[in-house]
Amino acid sequence: MMILLGGSQMKKKIKKLNLSRRNFLAGTATLAGIAATASVAPITIANANHSEGKKGLPDFISWKDRDALIVHSDKGIETHRSAIGESLVTPNRNIYIRNNMPTMTDEQIGNRMDWKVSIEGVKNPKTFTIAQLQKLGHETMATILQCSGNGRGFFKHKPRGSQWKTGAAACVLWTGVPMKTVVDACGGINGDAVYMTSAGVDHVPTGLDPKKAMIERSVPKKVFKDAMLAWEMNGVPLPNAHGGPLRMVTPGYFGINNVKHLGKVAFTTQESSVKYMKKSYRISPIGKKGSQYPSCWEMPVKSWITRPTDETGTIKAGKVQIVGVAMGGTKKVRSVKVSVDGGSSWKKAKFIGPNLGKYAWRQFVLETTLSAGTYNIASLASNGSDKQPELRMENRRGYAHNGWKDHSVNITVV
Ligand SMILES: Nc1nc2c(c(=O)[nH]1)N[C@H]1C(S)=C(S)[C@@H](COP(=O)(O)O)O[C@H]1N2
Ligand SMILES: [Mo]
């Protein structure tokens, strides 16, 4: 295991990032970002009949709804824009898949109740089976699972990776034991810990260097307060494809930190040294890379329209319900505005459905009357302190896109 324990052997102080993510966002928005995107036309969705990615579903997710999904590869499967807002909680059969390593099989997993997770960097390190965790505590919470690269498909410099538009995201109800309860059962966190580091035990295909292939992610220690070790997803045992039988859930943090097939959680003084922590998932300017750049941690405020889109068929003139989803990131989403004229004018949308807490998204609706013509429909969410920028923040790998312009939809009303 590559985890560096929070014990006495690791006293070296962490070098603070001299560039906070916020500064980075602000910096690039004024430099490369605006210059490169000011003239970009709104996006048109080309897959009106869901014909994109005609490939079948890979075997390990043959139970999913093919019509709801766009298959980029057998490791990157996206939810159609119009298949996201069907209900507040995204049904498992519609939820996206992002695998860096292959999903573990039933044979590799064995008896689910006997699955083990070790907790380290605490006063009394312990290993728990799922059966033991289930005796420790029980909680359900809703969070957004969203890939760092969601929206990458809108970047013009064609960053490497799945060309996600809006569909590498879902609102999920997780059931499991709060990480805080687990920490308490281990006597508390070691005093010198700075990070919570989670390790997956995905079977690394032969020939790959474990240090390059292992999914191990460090997040700031404070994340443990809201985190969960989950064994159920939307009311069913956590499917293997989503990290069964046990997964780390890090509310408000990007997908990659929600480590699947969880085998170890350690409170550490240093960030993990594996490739997926040090090299990948760093938000760096185009042409630059390195671990000095911010990691994909906190998700920003974001929203998008789920209907109508040109995926949803002919739109007749008259009354139209414009529907979408909005998330606040690490804060509760406060308001959403909708524009039907490409951002020239905005109207306040209404939140609908239950409020499942600050880490869930809210559905919103704006009822309006549209006559025949073409429209560019956009949504703009705010969490009170931050609102969505108009333009994307240009960055090498196309991470963390929350610009409202690229996420708008063009529709034709007849
Ligand atoms: N063990 C493990 N955890 C992982 C991954 C993985 O490949 N292996 N992929 C990560 C990435 S990049 C994302 S976006 C989410 C995707 O979760 P999902 O496939 O359940 O939608 O899981 C994260 N956790
Ligand atoms: Mo991801």
PDB file of C-alpha atoms in Angstrom, residues 90-226:
ATOM      1  CA  THR A  90     -31.065   9.598 -10.679  1.00  0.00           C
ATOM      2  CA  PRO A  91     -32.093   5.950 -11.172  1.00  0.00           C
ATOM      3  CA  ASN A  92     -29.139   3.543 -11.078  1.00  0.00           C
ATOM      4  CA  ARG A  93     -29.875   2.279 -14.563  1.00  0.00           C
ATOM      5  CA  ASN A  94     -29.296   5.832 -15.908  1.00  0.00           C
ATOM      6  CA  ILE A  95     -26.176   6.705 -13.892  1.00  0.00           C
ATOM      7  CA  TYR A  96     -22.853   7.329 -15.631  1.00  0.00           C
ATOM      8  CA  ILE A  97     -19.803   5.090 -15.205  1.00  0.00           C
ATOM      9  CA  ARG A  98     -16.216   6.207 -15.023  1.00  0.00           C
ATOM     10  CA  ASN A  99     -13.584   3.572 -14.482  1.00  0.00           C
ATOM     11  CA  ASN A 100      -9.870   4.151 -14.388  1.00  0.00           C
ATOM     12  CA  MET A 101      -9.446   0.493 -13.505  1.00  0.00           C
ATOM     13  CA  PRO A 102     -11.804  -2.359 -14.442  1.00  0.00           C
ATOM     14  CA  THR A 103     -14.821  -2.981 -12.184  1.00  0.00           C
ATOM     15  CA  MET A 104     -14.199  -5.868  -9.776  1.00  0.00           C
ATOM     16  CA  THR A 105     -16.095  -9.095 -10.444  1.00  0.00           C
ATOM     17  CA  ASP A 106     -18.235 -11.111  -7.979  1.00  0.00           C
ATOM     18  CA  GLU A 107     -15.416 -13.667  -7.806  1.00  0.00           C
ATOM     19  CA  GLN A 108     -12.850 -11.016  -6.888  1.00  0.00           C
ATOM     20  CA  ILE A 109     -15.189  -9.475  -4.317  1.00  0.00           C
ATOM     21  CA  GLY A 110     -16.329 -12.740  -2.672  1.00  0.00           C
ATOM     22  CA  ASN A 111     -18.831 -12.639   0.199  1.00  0.00           C
ATOM     23  CA  ARG A 112     -19.924  -9.013   0.448  1.00  0.00           C
ATOM     24  CA  MET A 113     -20.470  -9.019   4.205  1.00  0.00           C
ATOM     25  CA  ASP A 114     -16.875 -10.237   4.696  1.00  0.00           C
ATOM     26  CA  TRP A 115     -15.369  -7.382   2.647  1.00  0.00           C
ATOM     27  CA  LYS A 116     -12.743  -5.622   4.751  1.00  0.00           C
ATOM     28  CA  VAL A 117     -11.738  -1.993   5.147  1.00  0.00           C
ATOM     29  CA  SER A 118      -8.852  -0.936   7.366  1.00  0.00           C
ATOM     30  CA  ILE A 119      -8.832   2.388   9.189  1.00  0.00           C
ATOM     31  CA  GLU A 120      -5.402   3.872   9.918  1.00  0.00           C
ATOM     32  CA  GLY A 121      -3.909   7.106  11.148  1.00  0.00           C
ATOM     33  CA  VAL A 122      -6.290   6.901  14.119  1.00  0.00           C
ATOM     34  CA  LYS A 123      -5.646   6.235  17.834  1.00  0.00           C
ATOM     35  CA  ASN A 124      -6.678   2.570  17.548  1.00  0.00           C
ATOM     36  CA  PRO A 125      -6.269   1.348  13.962  1.00  0.00           C
ATOM     37  CA  LYS A 126      -8.835  -1.330  13.125  1.00  0.00           C
ATOM     38  CA  THR A 127     -10.111  -3.451  10.293  1.00  0.00           C
ATOM     39  CA  PHE A 128     -13.880  -3.751   9.878  1.00  0.00           C
ATOM     40  CA  THR A 129     -15.935  -6.117   7.766  1.00  0.00           C
ATOM     41  CA  ILE A 130     -19.131  -4.709   6.247  1.00  0.00           C
ATOM     42  CA  ALA A 131     -21.078  -6.845   8.744  1.00  0.00           C
ATOM     43  CA  GLN A 132     -19.235  -5.028  11.560  1.00  0.00           C
ATOM     44  CA  LEU A 133     -19.734  -1.597   9.971  1.00  0.00           C
ATOM     45  CA  GLN A 134     -23.450  -2.291   9.777  1.00  0.00           C
ATOM     46  CA  LYS A 135     -23.518  -2.748  13.548  1.00  0.00           C
ATOM     47  CA  LEU A 136     -21.641   0.505  14.086  1.00  0.00           C
ATOM     48  CA  GLY A 137     -24.058   2.961  12.502  1.00  0.00           C
ATOM     49  CA  HIS A 138     -26.594   3.607   9.784  1.00  0.00           C
ATOM     50  CA  GLU A 139     -27.359   6.754   7.808  1.00  0.00           C
ATOM     51  CA  THR A 140     -28.749   7.821   4.420  1.00  0.00           C
ATOM     52  CA  MET A 141     -27.730  10.961   2.580  1.00  0.00           C
ATOM     53  CA  ALA A 142     -27.942  12.455  -0.882  1.00  0.00           C
ATOM     54  CA  THR A 143     -24.890  13.714  -2.777  1.00  0.00           C
ATOM     55  CA  ILE A 144     -23.900  14.612  -6.305  1.00  0.00           C
ATOM     56  CA  LEU A 145     -21.521  12.210  -7.950  1.00  0.00           C
ATOM     57  CA  GLN A 146     -19.828  14.152 -10.724  1.00  0.00           C
ATOM     58  CA  CYS A 147     -16.694  13.434 -12.739  1.00  0.00           C
ATOM     59  CA  SER A 148     -14.084  16.203 -12.697  1.00  0.00           C
ATOM     60  CA  GLY A 149     -14.186  16.133 -16.500  1.00  0.00           C
ATOM     61  CA  ASN A 150     -17.954  16.610 -16.807  1.00  0.00           C
ATOM     62  CA  GLY A 151     -18.298  19.290 -19.511  1.00  0.00           C
ATOM     63  CA  ARG A 152     -14.924  18.434 -21.081  1.00  0.00           C
ATOM     64  CA  GLY A 153     -16.678  17.960 -24.421  1.00  0.00           C
ATOM     65  CA  PHE A 154     -17.265  21.728 -24.591  1.00  0.00           C
ATOM     66  CA  PHE A 155     -13.561  22.655 -24.535  1.00  0.00           C
ATOM     67  CA  LYS A 156     -12.228  23.667 -27.905  1.00  0.00           C
ATOM     68  CA  HIS A 157      -8.659  22.420 -27.426  1.00  0.00           C
ATOM     69  CA  LYS A 158      -9.924  18.797 -27.298  1.00  0.00           C
ATOM     70  CA  PRO A 159      -8.490  17.694 -23.949  1.00  0.00           C
ATOM     71  CA  ARG A 160      -7.674  13.993 -23.679  1.00  0.00           C
ATOM     72  CA  GLY A 161     -10.351  11.875 -21.985  1.00  0.00           C
ATOM     73  CA  SER A 162     -14.069  11.123 -22.354  1.00  0.00           C
ATOM     74  CA  GLN A 163     -15.843  13.965 -24.121  1.00  0.00           C
ATOM     75  CA  TRP A 164     -18.526  14.339 -21.469  1.00  0.00           C
ATOM     76  CA  LYS A 165     -21.141  17.052 -21.965  1.00  0.00           C
ATOM     77  CA  THR A 166     -23.562  17.198 -19.006  1.00  0.00           C
ATOM     78  CA  GLY A 167     -24.040  13.517 -18.198  1.00  0.00           C
ATOM     79  CA  ALA A 168     -21.098  12.492 -16.008  1.00  0.00           C
ATOM     80  CA  ALA A 169     -23.180  13.459 -13.000  1.00  0.00           C
ATOM     81  CA  ALA A 170     -25.978  12.033 -10.857  1.00  0.00           C
ATOM     82  CA  CYS A 171     -27.846  12.725  -7.641  1.00  0.00           C
ATOM     83  CA  VAL A 172     -27.590   9.621  -5.472  1.00  0.00           C
ATOM     84  CA  LEU A 173     -29.022   8.429  -2.152  1.00  0.00           C
ATOM     85  CA  TRP A 174     -26.294   6.562  -0.295  1.00  0.00           C
ATOM     86  CA  THR A 175     -26.778   4.362   2.735  1.00  0.00           C
ATOM     87  CA  GLY A 176     -23.903   3.374   4.973  1.00  0.00           C
ATOM     88  CA  VAL A 177     -22.077   4.391   8.116  1.00  0.00           C
ATOM     89  CA  PRO A 178     -20.893   7.975   8.673  1.00  0.00           C
ATOM     90  CA  MET A 179     -17.081   8.209   8.611  1.00  0.00           C
ATOM     91  CA  LYS A 180     -17.329  10.198  11.838  1.00  0.00           C
ATOM     92  CA  THR A 181     -18.867   7.186  13.586  1.00  0.00           C
ATOM     93  CA  VAL A 182     -16.039   4.975  12.305  1.00  0.00           C
ATOM     94  CA  VAL A 183     -13.435   7.487  13.483  1.00  0.00           C
ATOM     95  CA  ASP A 184     -15.048   7.615  16.949  1.00  0.00           C
ATOM     96  CA  ALA A 185     -14.963   3.804  17.115  1.00  0.00           C
ATOM     97  CA  CYS A 186     -11.202   4.021  16.484  1.00  0.00           C
ATOM     98  CA  GLY A 187     -10.547   6.520  19.264  1.00  0.00           C
ATOM     99  CA  GLY A 188     -10.224   9.612  17.045  1.00  0.00           C
ATOM    100  CA  ILE A 189      -7.803  10.858  14.382  1.00  0.00           C
ATOM    101  CA  ASN A 190      -4.050  11.150  15.022  1.00  0.00           C
ATOM    102  CA  GLY A 191      -3.132  14.722  15.904  1.00  0.00           C
ATOM    103  CA  ASP A 192      -0.735  15.343  13.038  1.00  0.00           C
ATOM    104  CA  ALA A 193      -3.016  14.183  10.213  1.00  0.00           C
ATOM    105  CA  VAL A 194      -3.757  16.648   7.418  1.00  0.00           C
ATOM    106  CA  TYR A 195      -5.504  14.425   4.869  1.00  0.00           C
ATOM    107  CA  MET A 196      -8.038  11.659   4.661  1.00  0.00           C
ATOM    108  CA  THR A 197      -6.622   9.196   2.150  1.00  0.00           C
ATOM    109  CA  SER A 198      -8.861   6.478   0.638  1.00  0.00           C
ATOM    110  CA  ALA A 199      -7.549   3.501  -1.279  1.00  0.00           C
ATOM    111  CA  GLY A 200      -9.389   1.290  -3.743  1.00  0.00           C
ATOM    112  CA  VAL A 201      -8.402  -2.318  -4.077  1.00  0.00           C
ATOM    113  CA  ASP A 202      -9.355  -2.609  -7.755  1.00  0.00           C
ATOM    114  CA  HIS A 203      -7.425  -5.478  -9.276  1.00  0.00           C
ATOM    115  CA  VAL A 204      -4.632  -3.868 -11.237  1.00  0.00           C
ATOM    116  CA  PRO A 205      -4.360  -5.567 -14.642  1.00  0.00           C
ATOM    117  CA  THR A 206      -1.106  -7.533 -14.935  1.00  0.00           C
ATOM    118  CA  GLY A 207       1.786  -5.596 -16.378  1.00  0.00           C
ATOM    119  CA  LEU A 208       0.711  -2.269 -14.867  1.00  0.00           C
ATOM    120  CA  ASP A 209       2.788  -0.630 -12.153  1.00  0.00           C
ATOM    121  CA  PRO A 210       0.532  -0.514  -9.036  1.00  0.00           C
ATOM    122  CA  LYS A 211       1.833   2.919  -8.177  1.00  0.00           C
ATOM    123  CA  LYS A 212       0.571   4.126 -11.546  1.00  0.00           C
ATOM    124  CA  ALA A 213      -2.676   2.190 -11.484  1.00  0.00           C
ATOM    125  CA  MET A 214      -3.818   2.334  -7.882  1.00  0.00           C
ATOM    126  CA  ILE A 215      -6.793   4.564  -7.105  1.00  0.00           C
ATOM    127  CA  GLU A 216      -5.781   6.295  -3.933  1.00  0.00           C
ATOM    128  CA  ARG A 217      -7.023   9.807  -3.195  1.00  0.00           C
ATOM    129  CA  SER A 218      -6.292  12.285  -0.449  1.00  0.00           C
ATOM    130  CA  VAL A 219      -8.746  15.030   0.504  1.00  0.00           C
ATOM    131  CA  PRO A 220      -8.472  17.585   3.316  1.00  0.00           C
ATOM    132  CA  LYS A 221      -9.025  15.861   6.674  1.00  0.00           C
ATOM    133  CA  LYS A 222     -12.155  17.929   7.423  1.00  0.00           C
ATOM    134  CA  VAL A 223     -14.048  16.014   4.707  1.00  0.00           C
ATOM    135  CA  PHE A 224     -14.423  13.080   7.125  1.00  0.00           C
ATOM    136  CA  LYS A 225     -17.095  15.002   9.052  1.00  0.00           C
ATOM    137  CA  ASP A 226     -19.629  14.592   6.234  1.00  0.00           C
TER     138      ASP A 226
END
